[in-house]
Backbone as ProteinMPNN parsed JSONL, in Angstrom:
{"seq_chain_A": "DHTIHQQDIRRPLDRPRTIPEPRLRAALDGVVGLSGPFFAPKKSIKGLRLEAADIDWSSGDGPALRGPSEAVLMAAAGRTAALADVSGEGVEVLAGRL", "coords_chain_A": {"N_chain_A": [[118.46, -165.143, -103.063], [120.117, -166.407, -104.989], [120.067, -169.006, -103.968], [117.348, -169.696, -104.173], [116.949, -169.503, -106.976], [118.733, -171.454, -107.841], [117.507, -173.724, -106.828], [115.193, -173.567, -108.334], [116.067, -174.553, -110.742], [117.11, -177.08, -110.052], [114.956, -178.565, -108.872], [112.928, -179.284, -110.958], [114.554, -180.918, -112.477], [114.974, -183.026, -110.868], [117.205, -183.087, -109.158], [118.231, -183.174, -106.294], [119.589, -181.243, -103.565], [121.508, -180.859, -100.69], [121.206, -178.18, -98.793], [123.34, -176.147, -96.962], [122.672, -175.542, -93.514], [123.165, -172.873, -92.39], [122.926, -171.274, -94.717], [120.302, -171.829, -95.547], [118.878, -170.84, -93.351], [119.57, -168.098, -93.494], [118.458, -167.477, -95.997], [115.733, -168.017, -95.533], [115.227, -166.156, -93.454], [115.633, -163.861, -94.923], [113.725, -163.978, -97.051], [111.222, -163.672, -95.863], [110.998, -160.992, -95.36], [111.038, -159.627, -97.742], [109.827, -157.271, -99.993], [108.861, -155.987, -102.832], [108.489, -154.375, -106.08], [108.534, -156.398, -108.027], [109.055, -158.842, -106.842], [107.614, -160.035, -104.149], [107.393, -161.641, -101.603], [106.747, -161.153, -98.943], [104.215, -160.046, -98.893], [102.584, -162.147, -99.876], [102.854, -164.091, -97.892], [101.865, -162.946, -95.661], [100.278, -162.978, -92.527], [100.569, -165.672, -92.127], [102.079, -168.51, -90.542], [105.232, -169.643, -90.852], [106.966, -172.665, -90.699], [109.842, -174.475, -90.301], [110.616, -177.838, -90.534], [112.933, -179.3, -90.292], [114.992, -177.78, -89.307], [115.615, -175.501, -86.602], [113.569, -173.157, -86.955], [111.224, -170.596, -87.439], [108.593, -168.349, -88.408], [106.366, -165.612, -88.193], [102.753, -165.348, -87.681], [99.643, -167.061, -87.409], [97.724, -169.257, -89.589], [99.465, -172.282, -90.043], [102.22, -173.153, -92.158], [104.102, -175.748, -92.864], [107.104, -177.718, -93.131], [109.911, -179.331, -94.787], [112.772, -177.228, -94.635], [113.786, -176.231, -97.092], [111.593, -176.557, -98.813], [109.716, -174.917, -97.543], [110.963, -172.453, -97.868], [110.944, -172.243, -100.707], [108.171, -172.314, -101.233], [107.355, -170.009, -99.859], [108.632, -168.191, -101.445], [107.027, -168.163, -103.588], [106.924, -170.329, -105.273], [104.999, -172.577, -106.692], [105.251, -175.335, -107.083], [106.488, -176.284, -104.824], [104.521, -176.399, -102.938], [103.415, -178.914, -102.718], [105.104, -180.182, -101.029], [104.818, -179.22, -98.5], [102.828, -178.757, -95.5], [99.831, -178.161, -93.559], [97.455, -175.7, -92.311], [97.974, -173.321, -93.558], [98.755, -173.799, -96.151], [96.687, -173.958, -98.079], [95.776, -171.345, -97.95], [98.049, -169.887, -98.819], [98.33, -171.008, -101.381], [96.044, -170.016, -102.638], [96.774, -167.392, -102.918], [98.864, -167.331, -104.65]], "CA_chain_A": [[118.144, -165.09, -104.47], [120.823, -167.477, -105.679], [119.583, -170.29, -103.463], [116.032, -169.933, -104.766], [117.089, -169.762, -108.409], [119.38, -172.751, -108.017], [116.478, -174.73, -106.607], [114.298, -173.505, -109.493], [116.652, -175.421, -111.766], [117.3, -178.438, -109.524], [113.714, -179.281, -108.591], [112.347, -179.974, -112.124], [115.503, -181.915, -112.978], [115.094, -184.033, -109.816], [118.608, -183.057, -108.712], [118.201, -182.58, -104.952], [120.833, -180.737, -102.982], [121.428, -180.516, -99.28], [121.656, -176.804, -98.613], [123.834, -175.974, -95.594], [121.71, -174.875, -92.632], [123.317, -171.408, -92.302], [122.389, -170.645, -95.939], [118.845, -171.93, -95.492], [118.408, -169.909, -92.325], [119.709, -166.744, -94.047], [117.483, -167.322, -97.078], [114.413, -167.934, -94.908], [115.142, -164.854, -92.781], [115.551, -162.823, -95.94], [112.529, -164.034, -97.894], [110.024, -163.218, -95.144], [110.958, -159.54, -95.316], [111.155, -159.033, -99.078], [108.632, -156.668, -100.561], [109.255, -155.086, -103.901], [107.522, -154.331, -107.177], [108.559, -157.6, -108.859], [109.182, -160.023, -105.997], [107.097, -159.564, -102.866], [106.88, -162.737, -100.79], [106.214, -160.636, -97.678], [102.781, -159.842, -99.082], [101.871, -163.413, -100.042], [102.903, -164.895, -96.67], [101.327, -162.151, -94.551], [99.258, -163.661, -91.753], [100.858, -167.106, -92.053], [103.224, -168.928, -89.73], [106.098, -170.57, -91.566], [107.698, -173.511, -89.762], [110.757, -175.451, -90.894], [110.575, -179.065, -89.737], [114.254, -179.929, -90.181], [115.879, -176.883, -88.562], [114.878, -174.718, -85.623], [113.259, -171.867, -87.563], [109.826, -170.285, -87.722], [108.353, -166.913, -88.545], [104.993, -165.191, -88.445], [101.614, -165.796, -86.879], [98.475, -167.411, -88.191], [97.703, -170.637, -90.029], [100.839, -172.763, -90.27], [102.723, -173.798, -93.36], [105.298, -176.389, -92.318], [107.731, -178.769, -93.923], [111.363, -179.173, -94.89], [113.117, -175.811, -94.79], [113.914, -175.88, -98.519], [110.243, -176.45, -99.368], [109.111, -173.722, -96.954], [111.593, -171.334, -98.57], [110.462, -172.158, -102.082], [106.759, -171.945, -101.201], [107.293, -168.598, -99.469], [109.112, -167.416, -102.592], [106.012, -168.191, -104.637], [107.091, -171.482, -106.17], [103.847, -173.439, -106.429], [105.659, -176.738, -107.066], [106.894, -176.636, -103.461], [103.346, -176.566, -102.086], [103.2, -180.35, -102.527], [106.052, -180.664, -100.026], [104.532, -178.591, -97.211], [101.508, -179.098, -94.984], [99.281, -177.222, -92.601], [96.316, -174.884, -92.715], [98.438, -172.193, -94.365], [99.03, -174.187, -97.546], [95.559, -173.555, -98.908], [95.762, -169.874, -97.968], [99.119, -169.437, -99.703], [98.007, -171.438, -102.755], [95.062, -169.078, -103.171], [97.405, -166.095, -103.165], [99.909, -167.425, -105.676]], "C_chain_A": [[118.828, -166.235, -105.213], [120.34, -168.855, -105.243], [118.246, -170.643, -104.101], [116.163, -170.268, -106.247], [117.786, -171.087, -108.682], [118.357, -173.875, -107.819], [115.438, -174.724, -107.725], [114.775, -174.432, -110.602], [116.699, -176.868, -111.281], [115.997, -179.213, -109.359], [113.131, -179.96, -109.829], [113.265, -181.058, -112.71], [115.686, -183.079, -112.002], [116.547, -184.22, -109.396], [118.661, -182.423, -107.328], [119.578, -182.18, -104.459], [120.584, -180.463, -101.512], [122.044, -179.135, -99.108], [122.135, -176.662, -97.173], [122.86, -175.137, -94.756], [121.923, -173.366, -92.526], [122.773, -170.685, -93.538], [120.871, -170.692, -95.95], [118.271, -170.919, -94.507], [118.47, -168.463, -92.854], [118.676, -166.494, -95.146], [116.065, -167.197, -96.513], [114.225, -166.592, -94.211], [114.973, -163.73, -93.799], [114.228, -162.803, -96.685], [111.288, -163.51, -97.168], [109.918, -161.688, -95.1], [110.986, -158.856, -96.669], [109.821, -158.512, -99.591], [109.06, -155.646, -101.592], [108.246, -155.131, -105.032], [107.463, -155.619, -107.999], [108.57, -158.892, -108.046], [108.802, -159.615, -104.583], [106.535, -160.706, -102.023], [106.285, -162.271, -99.466], [104.697, -160.483, -97.762], [102.038, -161.181, -99.154], [101.876, -164.272, -98.786], [102.363, -164.149, -95.449], [100.209, -162.932, -93.853], [99.434, -165.165, -91.667], [102.04, -167.344, -91.118], [103.99, -169.963, -90.535], [106.923, -171.35, -90.552], [108.549, -174.519, -90.522], [110.813, -176.666, -89.979], [111.96, -179.655, -89.478], [115.314, -179.046, -89.537], [115.013, -176.086, -87.601], [114.652, -173.317, -86.181], [111.754, -171.759, -87.749], [109.687, -168.772, -87.791], [106.872, -166.681, -88.758], [103.98, -165.783, -87.49], [100.464, -166.11, -87.819], [98.501, -168.876, -88.572], [99.114, -171.078, -90.443], [101.041, -173.368, -91.65], [104.047, -174.414, -92.922], [105.803, -177.479, -93.25], [109.231, -178.598, -93.924], [111.703, -177.717, -95.207], [113.245, -175.386, -96.246], [112.54, -175.687, -99.135], [109.522, -175.219, -98.825], [109.668, -172.476, -97.652], [111.009, -171.156, -99.967], [108.99, -171.774, -102.141], [106.602, -170.465, -100.849], [107.733, -167.691, -100.611], [108.155, -167.486, -103.774], [106.13, -169.346, -105.61], [106.013, -172.512, -105.853], [104.213, -174.918, -106.399], [106.023, -177.188, -105.655], [105.696, -176.832, -102.535], [103.043, -178.034, -101.815], [104.07, -180.91, -101.409], [105.852, -180.038, -98.649], [103.115, -178.969, -96.776], [101.048, -178.01, -94.029], [98.159, -176.391, -93.201], [96.715, -173.733, -93.628], [98.686, -172.523, -95.826], [97.919, -173.71, -98.468], [95.48, -172.034, -99.04], [96.821, -169.366, -98.948], [98.826, -169.813, -101.152], [97.002, -170.498, -103.397], [95.638, -167.714, -103.507], [98.406, -166.139, -104.317], [99.334, -167.559, -107.068]], "O_chain_A": [[118.185, -166.95, -105.982], [120.219, -169.764, -106.064], [118.044, -171.781, -104.525], [115.547, -171.223, -106.72], [117.461, -171.769, -109.654], [118.353, -174.857, -108.562], [114.859, -175.766, -108.033], [113.966, -175.025, -111.315], [116.36, -177.783, -112.032], [115.944, -180.402, -109.675], [112.852, -181.156, -109.755], [112.798, -181.996, -113.357], [116.454, -184.004, -112.267], [117.049, -185.339, -109.294], [119.082, -181.275, -107.187], [120.596, -182.722, -104.891], [119.557, -179.895, -101.143], [123.252, -178.953, -99.262], [121.406, -177.023, -96.25], [122.301, -174.151, -95.236], [120.942, -172.624, -92.568], [122.217, -169.593, -93.416], [120.219, -169.715, -96.317], [117.295, -170.229, -94.805], [117.523, -167.698, -92.676], [118.086, -165.415, -95.211], [115.288, -166.359, -96.97], [113.18, -165.957, -94.359], [114.25, -162.763, -93.554], [113.666, -161.735, -96.928], [110.393, -162.958, -97.808], [108.842, -161.155, -94.826], [110.961, -157.628, -96.74], [108.821, -159.23, -99.615], [109.559, -154.572, -101.255], [107.251, -155.851, -104.948], [106.433, -155.903, -108.611], [108.129, -159.931, -108.536], [109.566, -158.936, -103.897], [105.335, -160.742, -101.753], [105.403, -162.935, -98.922], [103.987, -160.765, -96.797], [100.973, -161.328, -98.554], [100.988, -165.109, -98.619], [102.401, -164.668, -94.334], [99.315, -163.474, -94.503], [98.543, -165.865, -91.186], [102.89, -166.473, -90.937], [103.464, -171.027, -90.86], [107.514, -170.762, -89.646], [108.028, -175.322, -91.296], [111.034, -176.529, -88.776], [112.134, -180.431, -88.539], [116.417, -179.512, -89.25], [113.798, -176.011, -87.779], [115.434, -172.402, -85.921], [111.096, -172.713, -88.164], [110.535, -168.023, -87.307], [106.202, -167.467, -89.428], [104.298, -166.596, -86.622], [100.326, -165.507, -88.883], [99.218, -169.664, -87.955], [99.845, -170.34, -91.103], [100.151, -174.001, -92.218], [105.006, -173.695, -92.642], [105.057, -178.07, -94.031], [109.769, -177.809, -93.149], [110.991, -177.059, -95.966], [112.845, -174.276, -96.595], [112.337, -174.748, -99.905], [108.798, -174.549, -99.562], [108.919, -171.558, -97.984], [110.628, -170.052, -100.356], [108.592, -170.992, -103.005], [105.809, -169.755, -101.468], [107.264, -166.559, -100.731], [108.436, -166.935, -104.838], [105.497, -169.336, -106.666], [106.107, -173.233, -104.86], [103.526, -175.693, -105.733], [105.877, -178.367, -105.331], [105.852, -177.385, -101.446], [102.469, -178.361, -100.776], [103.8, -181.997, -100.898], [106.63, -180.298, -97.731], [102.31, -179.439, -97.58], [101.781, -177.067, -93.732], [97.941, -176.377, -94.412], [95.889, -173.226, -94.387], [98.812, -171.62, -96.653], [98.184, -173.125, -99.517], [95.159, -171.507, -100.105], [96.536, -168.524, -99.799], [99.055, -169.009, -102.056], [97.103, -170.212, -104.59], [95.056, -166.965, -104.291], [98.751, -165.105, -104.888], [100.085, -167.648, -108.04]]}, "name": "protein", "num_of_chains": 1, "seq": "DHTIHQQDIRRPLDRPRTIPEPRLRAALDGVVGLSGPFFAPKKSIKGLRLEAADIDWSSGDGPALRGPSEAVLMAAAGRTAALADVSGEGVEVLAGRL"}
């Protein structure tokens, strides 16, 4: 949650940050399982394969959405601005759901 919100602020200000790999991995592992009434990325990424290009991490099955781990995290969390930083057949699918 904190990692995503921090990036929500940093991205529009063009203030990139290198997020330590253990934090990215924990955030990615967490976001794929979140399903609640207000924040439900699990539903929007259902049937997609998320692949981080800069760390050894992937999750799911189906059309791939791949890119830098930070961008994959933000896209999975529903941040449409991050879609420009990821590629694969899953991008169009996710964009249609957001």
